[in-house]
Amino acid sequence: MDYKQLIIRGISYSQTQSGAYALLLEHEETHIKLPVVIGNFEAQSISLGLEKDIHPPRPLTHDLFTKFIVSANFELVSVIIYQIVDGVFFSNINFKNSATEEELILDARTSDAVAMAVRFDAPIFTTQQVLNEAGILLELEDTGKEEDTFSERLTNEDSLGSVSMEELQKLLEDAVKEEDFDTALEIQEEIKKRKKKID
């Protein structure tokens, strides 16, 4: 299968889910962004994994599992986000034994898979289908104009169905600027539905 490599663009506090964070992954070639909602512990663990110079006084769960993997002569080869169902991403972690060449694939939550990948500097991949279903593609331009925030503009509308395509695109840009990726996905779905009707 032709997998698409993703890079971590950042982690931000979720605007719509209390206590949750948005992990933003991006396909470098197409700049399609894949937002994944993760918990507080996983966000902290990924951040610490990215900051190689910061070490907590006691090992986190992901650090402990990393030590076990190394002790068992395995290495983490890659992470593959292979499916999304009802907004939930499904991932596999691929391991390889450095002594026996034995391969091992474990099912994992995407947040845990990414937290492990950053500790091994392992690549993260996804499929074109996942990018098509959950990816956001934006060409953000700085117009220099002061506009209403995304939330202010959305409350002035009855629903997404009553908004023009041009306005939907503006709302999508605002949602991403405010890092409200949950709502951005809803708007993107509405845009896709309309494009299908036109086709």
Short mmCIF file of C-alpha atoms in Angstrom, two decimals:
data_model
loop_
_atom_site.label_atom_id
_atom_site.label_comp_id
_atom_site.label_asym_id
_atom_site.label_seq_id
_atom_site.Cartn_x
_atom_site.Cartn_y
_atom_site.Cartn_z
CA MET A 1 0.00 0.00 0.00
CA ASP A 2 1.17 3.53 -0.76
CA TYR A 3 1.49 5.16 2.66
CA LYS A 4 1.77 8.91 3.16
CA GLN A 5 4.32 10.13 5.71
CA LEU A 6 3.17 12.65 8.30
CA ILE A 7 5.11 15.09 10.44
CA ILE A 8 4.06 16.58 13.78
CA ARG A 9 3.13 20.24 13.37
CA GLY A 10 2.17 20.89 16.97
CA ILE A 11 -0.16 20.30 19.90
CA SER A 12 -2.75 22.81 21.02
CA TYR A 13 -5.53 22.98 23.59
CA SER A 14 -8.87 21.89 22.12
CA GLN A 15 -11.36 24.76 21.80
CA THR A 16 -14.37 22.45 21.88
CA GLN A 17 -13.49 19.59 24.27
CA SER A 18 -12.60 20.47 27.84
CA GLY A 19 -9.38 18.86 29.03
CA ALA A 20 -8.51 17.64 25.52
CA TYR A 21 -5.78 18.63 23.08
CA ALA A 22 -5.45 18.59 19.30
CA LEU A 23 -2.39 16.88 17.84
CA LEU A 24 -1.79 18.33 14.39
CA LEU A 25 -0.11 16.04 11.86
CA GLU A 26 0.71 17.14 8.31
CA HIS A 27 1.51 15.45 5.01
CA GLU A 28 4.54 17.47 3.90
CA GLU A 29 4.04 17.07 0.15
CA THR A 30 0.39 18.15 -0.02
CA HIS A 31 0.24 20.16 3.26
CA ILE A 32 -2.96 18.32 4.18
CA LYS A 33 -3.34 18.53 7.95
CA LEU A 34 -4.72 15.73 10.10
CA PRO A 35 -6.02 16.87 13.51
CA VAL A 36 -6.27 14.15 16.18
CA VAL A 37 -7.99 14.84 19.52
CA ILE A 38 -5.89 13.44 22.38
CA GLY A 39 -5.97 13.51 26.17
CA ASN A 40 -3.94 15.62 28.57
CA PHE A 41 -1.54 12.82 29.61
CA GLU A 42 -0.83 11.83 25.99
CA ALA A 43 -0.26 15.47 24.99
CA GLN A 44 2.25 15.83 27.83
CA SER A 45 3.97 12.57 26.91
CA ILE A 46 4.29 13.50 23.22
CA SER A 47 5.64 16.95 24.14
CA LEU A 48 8.24 15.42 26.47
CA GLY A 49 9.17 12.89 23.78
CA LEU A 50 9.77 15.72 21.31
CA GLU A 51 11.90 17.64 23.82
CA LYS A 52 14.85 15.26 24.01
CA ASP A 53 16.62 17.31 26.71
CA ILE A 54 13.76 17.22 29.24
CA HIS A 55 13.48 14.15 31.43
CA PRO A 56 10.80 13.73 34.12
CA PRO A 57 12.09 12.66 37.56
CA ARG A 58 10.24 9.33 37.23
CA PRO A 59 9.63 7.51 33.92
CA LEU A 60 6.24 7.97 32.26
CA THR A 61 4.37 4.91 30.95
CA HIS A 62 5.67 5.51 27.42
CA ASP A 63 9.25 5.83 28.72
CA LEU A 64 8.88 2.57 30.63
CA PHE A 65 7.55 0.77 27.55
CA THR A 66 10.40 2.24 25.48
CA LYS A 67 12.97 0.76 27.89
CA PHE A 68 11.23 -2.61 27.74
CA ILE A 69 11.26 -2.60 23.91
CA VAL A 70 14.99 -1.80 23.82
CA SER A 71 15.74 -4.42 26.50
CA ALA A 72 13.90 -7.03 24.41
CA ASN A 73 16.12 -6.20 21.39
CA PHE A 74 13.23 -4.65 19.46
CA GLU A 75 13.08 -1.31 17.73
CA LEU A 76 10.05 0.71 16.73
CA VAL A 77 10.14 0.87 12.93
CA SER A 78 7.02 2.90 12.12
CA VAL A 79 3.51 3.93 13.11
CA ILE A 80 0.64 3.61 10.63
CA ILE A 81 -2.67 5.41 11.11
CA TYR A 82 -4.69 3.08 8.91
CA GLN A 83 -8.36 3.90 9.52
CA ILE A 84 -10.84 6.39 10.93
CA VAL A 85 -14.29 5.27 12.15
CA ASP A 86 -16.81 7.73 13.62
CA GLY A 87 -14.03 10.24 14.25
CA VAL A 88 -11.76 7.70 15.98
CA PHE A 89 -8.35 6.97 14.44
CA PHE A 90 -6.94 3.42 14.46
CA SER A 91 -3.19 2.83 14.42
CA ASN A 92 -0.60 0.07 14.34
CA ILE A 93 2.90 0.20 15.82
CA ASN A 94 5.41 -1.84 13.82
CA PHE A 95 8.37 -3.35 15.67
CA LYS A 96 11.38 -5.35 14.50
CA ASN A 97 13.75 -7.50 16.54
CA SER A 98 17.32 -6.43 15.80
CA ALA A 99 18.69 -9.90 16.57
CA THR A 100 16.18 -12.25 14.94
CA GLU A 101 14.60 -9.90 12.34
CA GLU A 102 11.22 -10.94 13.81
CA GLU A 103 8.47 -8.42 13.07
CA LEU A 104 5.70 -7.53 15.50
CA ILE A 105 2.60 -5.39 14.86
CA LEU A 106 0.58 -4.05 17.79
CA ASP A 107 -2.77 -2.26 17.66
CA ALA A 108 -2.65 1.04 19.58
CA ARG A 109 -4.46 4.27 20.20
CA THR A 110 -3.05 6.89 17.85
CA SER A 111 -2.00 9.14 20.74
CA ASP A 112 0.00 6.29 22.33
CA ALA A 113 1.46 5.29 18.96
CA VAL A 114 2.69 8.84 18.30
CA ALA A 115 4.07 9.13 21.86
CA MET A 116 6.12 5.99 21.18
CA ALA A 117 7.18 7.08 17.68
CA VAL A 118 8.73 10.34 18.91
CA ARG A 119 10.85 8.40 21.41
CA PHE A 120 12.34 6.27 18.62
CA ASP A 121 12.39 9.04 15.97
CA ALA A 122 10.25 6.63 13.92
CA PRO A 123 8.22 7.77 10.90
CA ILE A 124 4.43 8.16 11.11
CA PHE A 125 2.37 7.14 8.08
CA THR A 126 -1.26 7.16 7.04
CA THR A 127 -3.31 6.13 4.03
CA GLN A 128 -4.74 8.31 1.29
CA GLN A 129 -8.21 7.26 2.41
CA VAL A 130 -7.65 8.62 5.93
CA LEU A 131 -6.33 11.88 4.48
CA ASN A 132 -9.40 12.10 2.23
CA GLU A 133 -11.80 11.49 5.10
CA ALA A 134 -10.24 13.55 7.88
CA GLY A 135 -7.62 15.81 6.30
CA ILE A 136 -7.88 19.58 6.11
CA LEU A 137 -6.25 21.48 3.25
CA LEU A 138 -5.90 25.20 3.66
CA GLU A 139 -4.04 27.98 1.95
CA LEU A 140 -4.10 30.61 4.69
CA GLU A 141 -3.53 34.18 3.60
CA ASP A 142 -3.01 37.15 5.88
CA THR A 143 -5.36 39.82 4.58
CA GLY A 144 -4.47 42.30 7.31
CA LYS A 145 -8.17 42.99 7.94
CA GLU A 146 -9.81 42.73 11.34
CA GLU A 147 -12.70 40.29 11.03
CA ASP A 148 -15.15 38.69 13.43
CA THR A 149 -13.78 35.57 15.07
CA PHE A 150 -14.93 32.20 13.84
CA SER A 151 -17.25 31.63 16.80
CA GLU A 152 -18.85 35.08 16.43
CA ARG A 153 -19.51 34.52 12.75
CA LEU A 154 -20.90 31.03 13.25
CA THR A 155 -23.42 32.17 15.85
CA ASN A 156 -24.80 34.62 13.30
CA GLU A 157 -25.70 31.71 11.00
CA ASP A 158 -28.60 29.29 11.46
CA SER A 159 -26.52 26.30 10.34
CA LEU A 160 -23.70 25.34 7.98
CA GLY A 161 -26.30 24.42 5.38
CA SER A 162 -27.38 28.04 5.02
CA VAL A 163 -23.86 29.36 4.41
CA SER A 164 -22.44 30.00 0.93
CA MET A 165 -19.40 28.06 -0.29
CA GLU A 166 -17.27 31.21 -0.13
CA GLU A 167 -18.34 31.88 3.45
CA LEU A 168 -17.76 28.22 4.37
CA GLN A 169 -14.16 28.55 3.17
CA LYS A 170 -13.71 31.68 5.32
CA LEU A 171 -15.22 29.92 8.33
CA LEU A 172 -12.88 26.97 7.74
CA GLU A 173 -9.85 29.27 7.69
CA ASP A 174 -11.00 30.97 10.91
CA ALA A 175 -11.56 27.64 12.66
CA VAL A 176 -8.03 26.49 11.82
CA LYS A 177 -6.52 29.84 12.84
CA GLU A 178 -8.25 29.49 16.21
CA GLU A 179 -7.09 25.84 16.32
CA ASP A 180 -10.69 24.64 16.59
CA PHE A 181 -10.02 21.51 14.53
CA ASP A 182 -13.21 19.69 15.54
CA THR A 183 -15.37 22.38 13.98
CA ALA A 184 -13.00 22.69 11.04
CA LEU A 185 -13.66 19.03 10.23
CA GLU A 186 -17.44 19.62 10.35
CA ILE A 187 -17.12 22.53 7.92
CA GLN A 188 -14.84 20.50 5.64
CA GLU A 189 -17.46 17.72 5.58
CA GLU A 190 -20.10 20.23 4.49
CA ILE A 191 -17.81 21.50 1.71
CA LYS A 192 -17.16 17.92 0.52
CA LYS A 193 -20.91 17.16 0.45
CA ARG A 194 -21.59 20.19 -1.72
CA LYS A 195 -18.75 19.38 -4.11
CA LYS A 196 -20.13 15.86 -4.55
CA LYS A 197 -23.55 17.31 -5.46
CA ILE A 198 -21.92 19.56 -8.06
CA ASP A 199 -20.01 16.59 -9.56
#
